[in-house]
Coordinates of C-alpha atoms and ligand atoms in Angstrom, one line a residue:
M1 CA -93.2 40.8 43.8
N2 CA -91.9 38.2 41.3
I3 CA -90.6 39.7 38.1
L4 CA -89.8 37.5 35.1
A5 CA -87.0 39.4 33.3
F6 CA -85.7 39.1 29.8
E7 CA -82.4 40.3 28.3
S8 CA -81.5 39.8 24.6
S9 CA -79.7 43.0 23.5
C10 CA -76.5 41.4 22.2
D11 CA -75.2 37.8 22.2
E12 CA -76.6 36.5 25.5
T13 CA -80.2 35.2 25.9
A14 CA -81.0 35.6 29.6
V15 CA -84.1 35.0 31.6
A16 CA -84.3 35.5 35.4
V17 CA -86.8 35.6 38.2
V18 CA -86.1 38.4 40.7
R19 CA -88.1 39.0 43.9
D20 CA -88.6 42.6 45.0
G21 CA -85.7 43.9 43.0
R22 CA -83.1 42.4 45.3
T23 CA -83.4 38.6 45.5
V24 CA -82.5 36.4 42.6
L25 CA -84.6 33.3 42.5
S26 CA -83.1 32.1 39.2
D27 CA -80.7 33.4 36.5
A28 CA -80.8 31.4 33.3
I29 CA -78.4 32.4 30.6
L30 CA -77.3 31.1 27.2
S31 CA -74.2 32.7 25.6
Q32 CA -73.8 32.7 21.9
A33 CA -70.2 33.9 22.1
D34 CA -68.7 30.6 20.7
M35 CA -70.8 31.0 17.6
H36 CA -69.8 34.6 17.0
A37 CA -66.2 33.8 17.8
L38 CA -66.0 32.0 14.4
Y39 CA -66.6 35.4 12.8
G40 CA -64.4 37.5 15.1
G41 CA -67.4 39.5 16.4
V42 CA -71.2 39.5 16.8
V43 CA -73.1 38.8 13.6
P44 CA -76.5 40.6 14.3
E45 CA -78.7 38.3 12.3
I46 CA -77.2 35.2 13.9
A47 CA -77.7 36.8 17.3
S48 CA -81.4 37.4 16.6
R49 CA -82.0 33.9 15.3
K50 CA -80.3 32.3 18.3
H51 CA -82.4 34.4 20.7
V52 CA -85.5 33.2 18.8
E53 CA -84.4 29.6 19.3
A54 CA -83.4 29.9 23.0
I55 CA -85.8 32.3 24.7
A56 CA -88.9 30.0 25.3
G57 CA -86.8 27.2 26.7
L58 CA -84.8 29.5 28.9
S59 CA -88.1 31.0 30.3
D60 CA -89.2 27.5 31.3
Q61 CA -85.8 26.9 32.9
A62 CA -85.9 30.2 34.8
L63 CA -89.3 29.4 36.2
A64 CA -88.3 25.8 37.1
D65 CA -85.0 27.0 38.7
A66 CA -87.0 29.6 40.8
G67 CA -89.4 26.9 41.9
I68 CA -92.4 28.9 40.7
T69 CA -95.0 28.6 38.0
K70 CA -96.4 31.1 35.5
K71 CA -99.2 31.9 37.9
D72 CA -96.6 33.2 40.4
V73 CA -95.3 35.8 38.0
D74 CA -96.4 39.3 39.0
A75 CA -94.8 41.3 36.2
V76 CA -92.6 40.9 33.1
A77 CA -89.5 43.1 32.6
V78 CA -87.5 43.4 29.4
T79 CA -84.6 45.2 27.9
Y80 CA -86.1 47.5 25.3
A81 CA -83.0 49.6 24.5
P82 CA -80.2 50.0 23.6
G83 CA -78.7 47.1 21.6
L84 CA -78.7 45.2 18.3
I85 CA -82.1 46.0 17.2
G86 CA -83.1 42.6 15.8
A87 CA -81.8 41.0 19.0
V88 CA -83.7 43.4 21.3
L89 CA -86.9 42.9 19.3
V90 CA -86.8 39.2 20.0
G91 CA -86.9 39.8 23.8
V92 CA -89.4 42.6 23.6
S93 CA -91.8 40.5 21.4
F94 CA -91.5 37.5 23.6
A95 CA -91.9 39.5 26.8
K96 CA -95.0 41.2 25.4
S97 CA -96.6 37.8 24.6
V98 CA -95.9 36.6 28.1
A99 CA -97.3 39.7 29.7
Y100 CA -100.4 39.5 27.4
A101 CA -100.9 35.8 28.1
L102 CA -100.5 36.1 31.9
G103 CA -102.3 39.5 32.1
V104 CA -99.5 41.1 34.1
P105 CA -97.7 44.5 33.7
L106 CA -94.9 44.9 31.2
I107 CA -91.9 46.9 32.3
P108 CA -89.4 48.3 29.8
V109 CA -85.8 48.5 31.1
H110 CA -82.9 50.4 29.7
H111 CA -80.0 48.0 29.3
I112 CA -77.4 50.2 31.1
R113 CA -79.8 51.0 33.9
G114 CA -79.9 47.2 34.3
H115 CA -76.1 46.9 34.4
I116 CA -76.1 49.5 37.2
A117 CA -78.9 47.7 39.0
A118 CA -76.7 44.5 39.1
N119 CA -75.2 46.2 42.1
Y120 CA -78.5 46.1 44.0
L121 CA -78.3 42.4 43.8
A122 CA -74.8 42.2 45.1
F123 CA -75.1 44.9 47.7
P124 CA -78.4 44.7 49.6
D125 CA -77.8 48.0 51.4
L126 CA -76.8 50.0 48.3
E127 CA -79.3 52.9 47.5
P128 CA -79.0 56.0 45.3
P129 CA -77.7 58.6 45.1
F130 CA -74.3 57.4 43.8
L131 CA -72.1 57.8 40.7
A132 CA -71.9 54.9 38.2
L133 CA -69.0 54.0 35.9
A134 CA -70.9 52.0 33.2
I135 CA -68.4 50.2 31.0
S136 CA -69.6 47.6 28.5
G137 CA -69.2 46.5 25.0
G138 CA -71.4 49.2 23.5
N139 CA -71.3 52.0 26.1
T140 CA -68.9 53.9 28.3
L141 CA -70.6 56.3 30.6
I142 CA -70.2 58.2 33.9
V143 CA -73.7 58.5 35.3
D144 CA -75.1 60.4 38.2
V145 CA -77.7 58.1 39.7
R146 CA -79.8 60.6 41.7
D147 CA -82.5 58.0 42.3
Y148 CA -83.5 54.5 41.0
T149 CA -85.0 56.0 37.9
D150 CA -83.6 59.5 37.8
M151 CA -80.2 59.5 36.1
E152 CA -78.0 61.9 34.1
I153 CA -75.0 61.2 31.9
L154 CA -72.1 63.3 33.1
G155 CA -69.5 61.9 30.8
A156 CA -69.3 59.5 27.8
T157 CA -67.0 58.2 25.1
R158 CA -67.0 60.3 22.0
D159 CA -66.4 57.3 19.8
D160 CA -65.7 53.6 20.6
A161 CA -66.8 52.0 23.9
A162 CA -64.1 50.6 26.2
G163 CA -65.3 47.0 25.6
E164 CA -65.3 47.4 21.9
C165 CA -61.7 48.8 22.1
F166 CA -60.7 45.7 24.2
D167 CA -62.3 43.4 21.6
K168 CA -60.5 45.1 18.6
A169 CA -57.1 45.2 20.4
A170 CA -57.5 41.5 21.3
R171 CA -58.3 40.7 17.7
V172 CA -55.1 42.1 16.4
L173 CA -53.2 40.2 19.1
G174 CA -54.8 37.0 17.8
L175 CA -57.0 36.5 20.8
P176 CA -60.5 35.0 20.5
Y177 CA -63.8 37.0 20.7
P178 CA -64.9 38.5 23.1
G179 CA -61.4 39.7 23.7
G180 CA -61.8 41.4 27.1
K181 CA -61.2 38.4 29.3
P182 CA -58.3 36.9 27.3
M183 CA -56.7 40.4 27.2
D184 CA -57.1 40.5 31.0
E185 CA -55.4 37.1 31.4
L186 CA -52.6 38.0 29.0
A187 CA -52.0 41.4 30.7
R188 CA -51.5 39.6 34.0
Q189 CA -48.4 37.9 32.6
S190 CA -46.5 41.2 32.3
S191 CA -45.9 44.3 34.2
G192 CA -45.8 46.3 30.9
G193 CA -44.0 49.6 30.5
K194 CA -42.8 48.7 27.0
Y195 CA -45.3 50.4 24.7
D196 CA -46.1 54.1 24.8
L197 CA -49.8 54.3 24.0
P198 CA -51.9 57.5 23.7
R199 CA -54.3 58.9 26.3
A200 CA -57.1 61.0 24.9
H201 CA -58.3 64.4 26.1
V202 CA -61.6 65.9 24.9
D203 CA -61.2 69.7 24.9
G204 CA -63.8 71.5 27.0
A205 CA -65.4 68.2 28.3
E206 CA -63.2 66.9 31.1
L207 CA -65.5 63.9 31.8
D208 CA -65.8 62.7 28.2
M209 CA -63.5 60.0 26.9
S210 CA -62.2 58.7 23.6
F211 CA -60.9 55.2 22.7
S212 CA -60.6 55.2 18.9
G213 CA -57.0 56.7 18.9
L214 CA -55.9 54.0 21.4
K215 CA -57.5 51.3 19.3
T216 CA -55.8 52.6 16.1
A217 CA -52.4 52.8 17.9
V218 CA -52.6 49.1 18.8
V219 CA -53.7 48.1 15.3
N220 CA -50.8 50.2 13.8
L221 CA -48.3 48.7 16.2
A222 CA -49.4 45.2 15.2
H223 CA -49.4 45.9 11.5
N224 CA -46.0 47.6 11.6
A225 CA -44.5 44.7 13.5
E226 CA -46.0 42.3 11.0
Q227 CA -44.6 44.2 8.0
K228 CA -41.1 44.4 9.6
G229 CA -41.3 40.7 10.6
E230 CA -40.8 41.7 14.3
E231 CA -42.3 39.8 17.3
L232 CA -44.6 41.9 19.5
D233 CA -44.4 41.4 23.2
A234 CA -48.1 40.6 23.4
A235 CA -48.4 40.4 27.2
A236 CA -46.6 43.7 27.6
L237 CA -48.8 45.3 25.0
A238 CA -52.0 43.9 26.6
R239 CA -50.8 45.3 29.9
D240 CA -49.9 48.7 28.5
F241 CA -53.2 48.8 26.6
T242 CA -55.2 48.0 29.7
R243 CA -53.3 50.7 31.6
A244 CA -54.2 53.2 28.9
V245 CA -57.9 52.3 29.1
S246 CA -57.8 52.5 32.9
D247 CA -56.1 55.9 32.8
E248 CA -58.9 57.1 30.6
L249 CA -61.7 55.8 32.9
V250 CA -60.6 55.9 36.5
P251 CA -59.3 59.6 36.8
R252 CA -62.5 60.8 35.1
A253 CA -64.8 58.8 37.4
M254 CA -62.9 60.2 40.4
R255 CA -63.1 63.8 39.0
A256 CA -66.9 63.3 38.6
M257 CA -67.0 62.2 42.2
E258 CA -65.2 65.4 43.2
L259 CA -67.5 67.6 41.1
T260 CA -70.7 66.0 42.4
G261 CA -69.6 65.4 45.9
R262 CA -71.0 61.9 45.8
K263 CA -69.6 59.4 48.3
K264 CA -70.4 56.1 46.5
L265 CA -69.0 54.9 43.2
V266 CA -70.5 51.9 41.5
A267 CA -68.9 50.0 38.6
A268 CA -71.1 48.2 36.0
G269 CA -70.8 46.4 32.7
G270 CA -68.6 43.7 31.2
V271 CA -65.4 45.8 31.4
A272 CA -65.9 46.2 35.1
A273 CA -64.7 42.6 35.3
N274 CA -61.2 43.8 34.3
S275 CA -58.6 43.1 37.1
V276 CA -56.4 46.1 36.4
I277 CA -59.4 48.5 36.3
R278 CA -60.9 47.0 39.4
G279 CA -57.5 47.4 41.2
D280 CA -57.1 51.0 40.0
L281 CA -60.7 51.9 41.1
E282 CA -60.0 50.3 44.5
A283 CA -56.8 52.3 45.0
A284 CA -58.4 55.6 43.8
C285 CA -61.5 55.2 46.0
A286 CA -59.3 54.4 49.0
R287 CA -57.2 57.5 48.4
A288 CA -60.3 59.7 48.0
G289 CA -62.1 58.1 51.0
V290 CA -65.2 57.1 49.1
S291 CA -67.0 53.8 49.0
L292 CA -66.6 51.6 45.9
Y293 CA -69.0 48.9 44.8
L294 CA -67.6 46.3 42.4
P295 CA -70.2 43.8 41.2
P296 CA -69.1 40.1 41.3
L297 CA -67.8 39.0 37.9
R298 CA -71.0 37.0 37.0
W299 CA -73.1 40.2 37.2
C300 CA -70.7 42.4 35.3
G301 CA -71.6 40.9 31.9
D302 CA -75.1 40.7 30.5
N303 CA -77.7 38.8 32.5
G304 CA -81.4 38.7 33.2
A305 CA -81.3 39.3 36.9
M306 CA -80.1 42.9 36.5
I307 CA -83.1 43.6 34.3
G308 CA -85.4 42.1 37.0
A309 CA -83.7 44.3 39.6
Q310 CA -84.1 47.5 37.7
G311 CA -87.5 46.4 36.5
Y312 CA -88.8 46.4 40.1
Y313 CA -87.8 50.1 40.6
E314 CA -89.2 51.1 37.3
Y315 CA -92.5 49.4 38.3
L316 CA -92.5 51.3 41.6
A317 CA -92.0 54.5 39.7
G318 CA -95.0 53.7 37.5
H319 CA -92.9 53.1 34.4
T320 CA -94.9 50.3 32.7
A321 CA -95.6 50.0 29.0
G322 CA -98.5 49.0 26.8
L323 CA -98.4 46.1 24.4
D324 CA -97.4 48.6 21.7
L325 CA -93.9 48.8 23.3
N326 CA -91.2 49.0 20.6
A327 CA -87.5 48.3 20.8
W328 CA -84.7 50.9 20.2
A329 CA -81.1 50.5 19.1
T330 CA -80.2 53.7 21.0
M331 CA -81.9 55.5 23.8
D332 CA -80.6 58.1 26.3
L333 CA -80.2 56.6 29.7
G334 CA -82.1 59.5 31.3
T335 CA -85.3 58.7 29.4
N336 CA -88.2 57.4 31.4
M337 CA -90.8 55.3 29.4
Ligands
KG4_401 O1 -71.7 44.3 29.5 P1 -71.3 43.3 28.5 O2 -71.4 41.9 28.8 O3 -72.2 43.5 27.2 C1 -72.7 44.7 26.8 O4 -73.7 45.2 27.4 O5 -72.0 45.3 25.9 O6 -69.9 43.7 28.0 C2 -69.2 43.0 27.1 C3 -67.8 43.6 27.0 C4 -67.0 42.9 25.8 O7 -66.4 44.0 25.1 C5 -65.9 42.1 26.6 O8 -64.7 42.0 25.9 C6 -65.7 43.0 27.8 O9 -67.0 43.4 28.2 N1 -65.1 42.3 28.9 C7 -63.9 42.6 29.5 C8 -63.6 41.7 30.5 N2 -64.6 40.8 30.5 C9 -65.5 41.2 29.5 N3 -63.1 43.7 29.2 C10 -62.0 43.8 29.9 N4 -61.6 42.9 30.9 C11 -62.4 41.8 31.2 N5 -62.0 41.0 32.1

């Protein structure tokens, strides 16, 4: 089954063709990051407008790269939530038009389910049940993936997402948007141990996380140094910051593994590209004797292929939508459409 899949929830327009949920025939993507970098973050209206400009051309490109024509498309999948609402609406509207014109089923896909499904592309033998640590620009979740479309959130950030925290910390260090990758590169230049940054604890919810205190601590450090005319050791701060984020994420993911007795841990989302976090996950999973699945870097960030992968399993579960499908800025990951 060939699924033409659309992703437009933030600042990447992405269209892919995925066969039977596991084989990527094409994966076209156009990032707007350079444009938003001028403003230090994503400007929602610009994101929507850029999606409008790009999406039809990328669809043609995805079909051409896959070596198929519109007649070979068996279904259309699209991110319908969560994300910047104007941006998601562009993908949903376009996908509906394509499904209508081709007379094929329309499959709504939750963005984070898509991130998790990127692992099905990278690891052909991976099947639920497993636990997922989904860490992106807008979400930080520990998810029990009982089956392809049966998921429950076990832990979540109470405030900022891990990626958002990376982006804000990077900004005060003068790094470009999006800040995760430059922070990662900077952090690799130091072994850290210079800045004492807070680790949060959420009373009564051992799997929940919080990043706003850490973000504020880095902002305050930078502002204090500026006021006093002192130089910050940016590489050490990047390293200590990353360690603090990892200390928030990795032990909780491992605790969730213990509590559920799952034997497989899957990482997902843009922050899963971080080298320190990847290393810490590898070490922790080796100690615990559980299997770790780390998607290759190109499938950590937003892409269309992951939507095609999850779309296939949503289709098999009967989760298709009518042409009255709407888009949502927020949506619980456990919701089936
Ligand atoms: O999954 P993603 O591409 O988009 C969302 O669905 O949100 O995640 C984007 C986030 C950004 O905050 C970006 O700074 C962060 O992932 N990111 C990283 C790295 N690469 C991207 N964070 C830490 N280390 C990285 N290497």
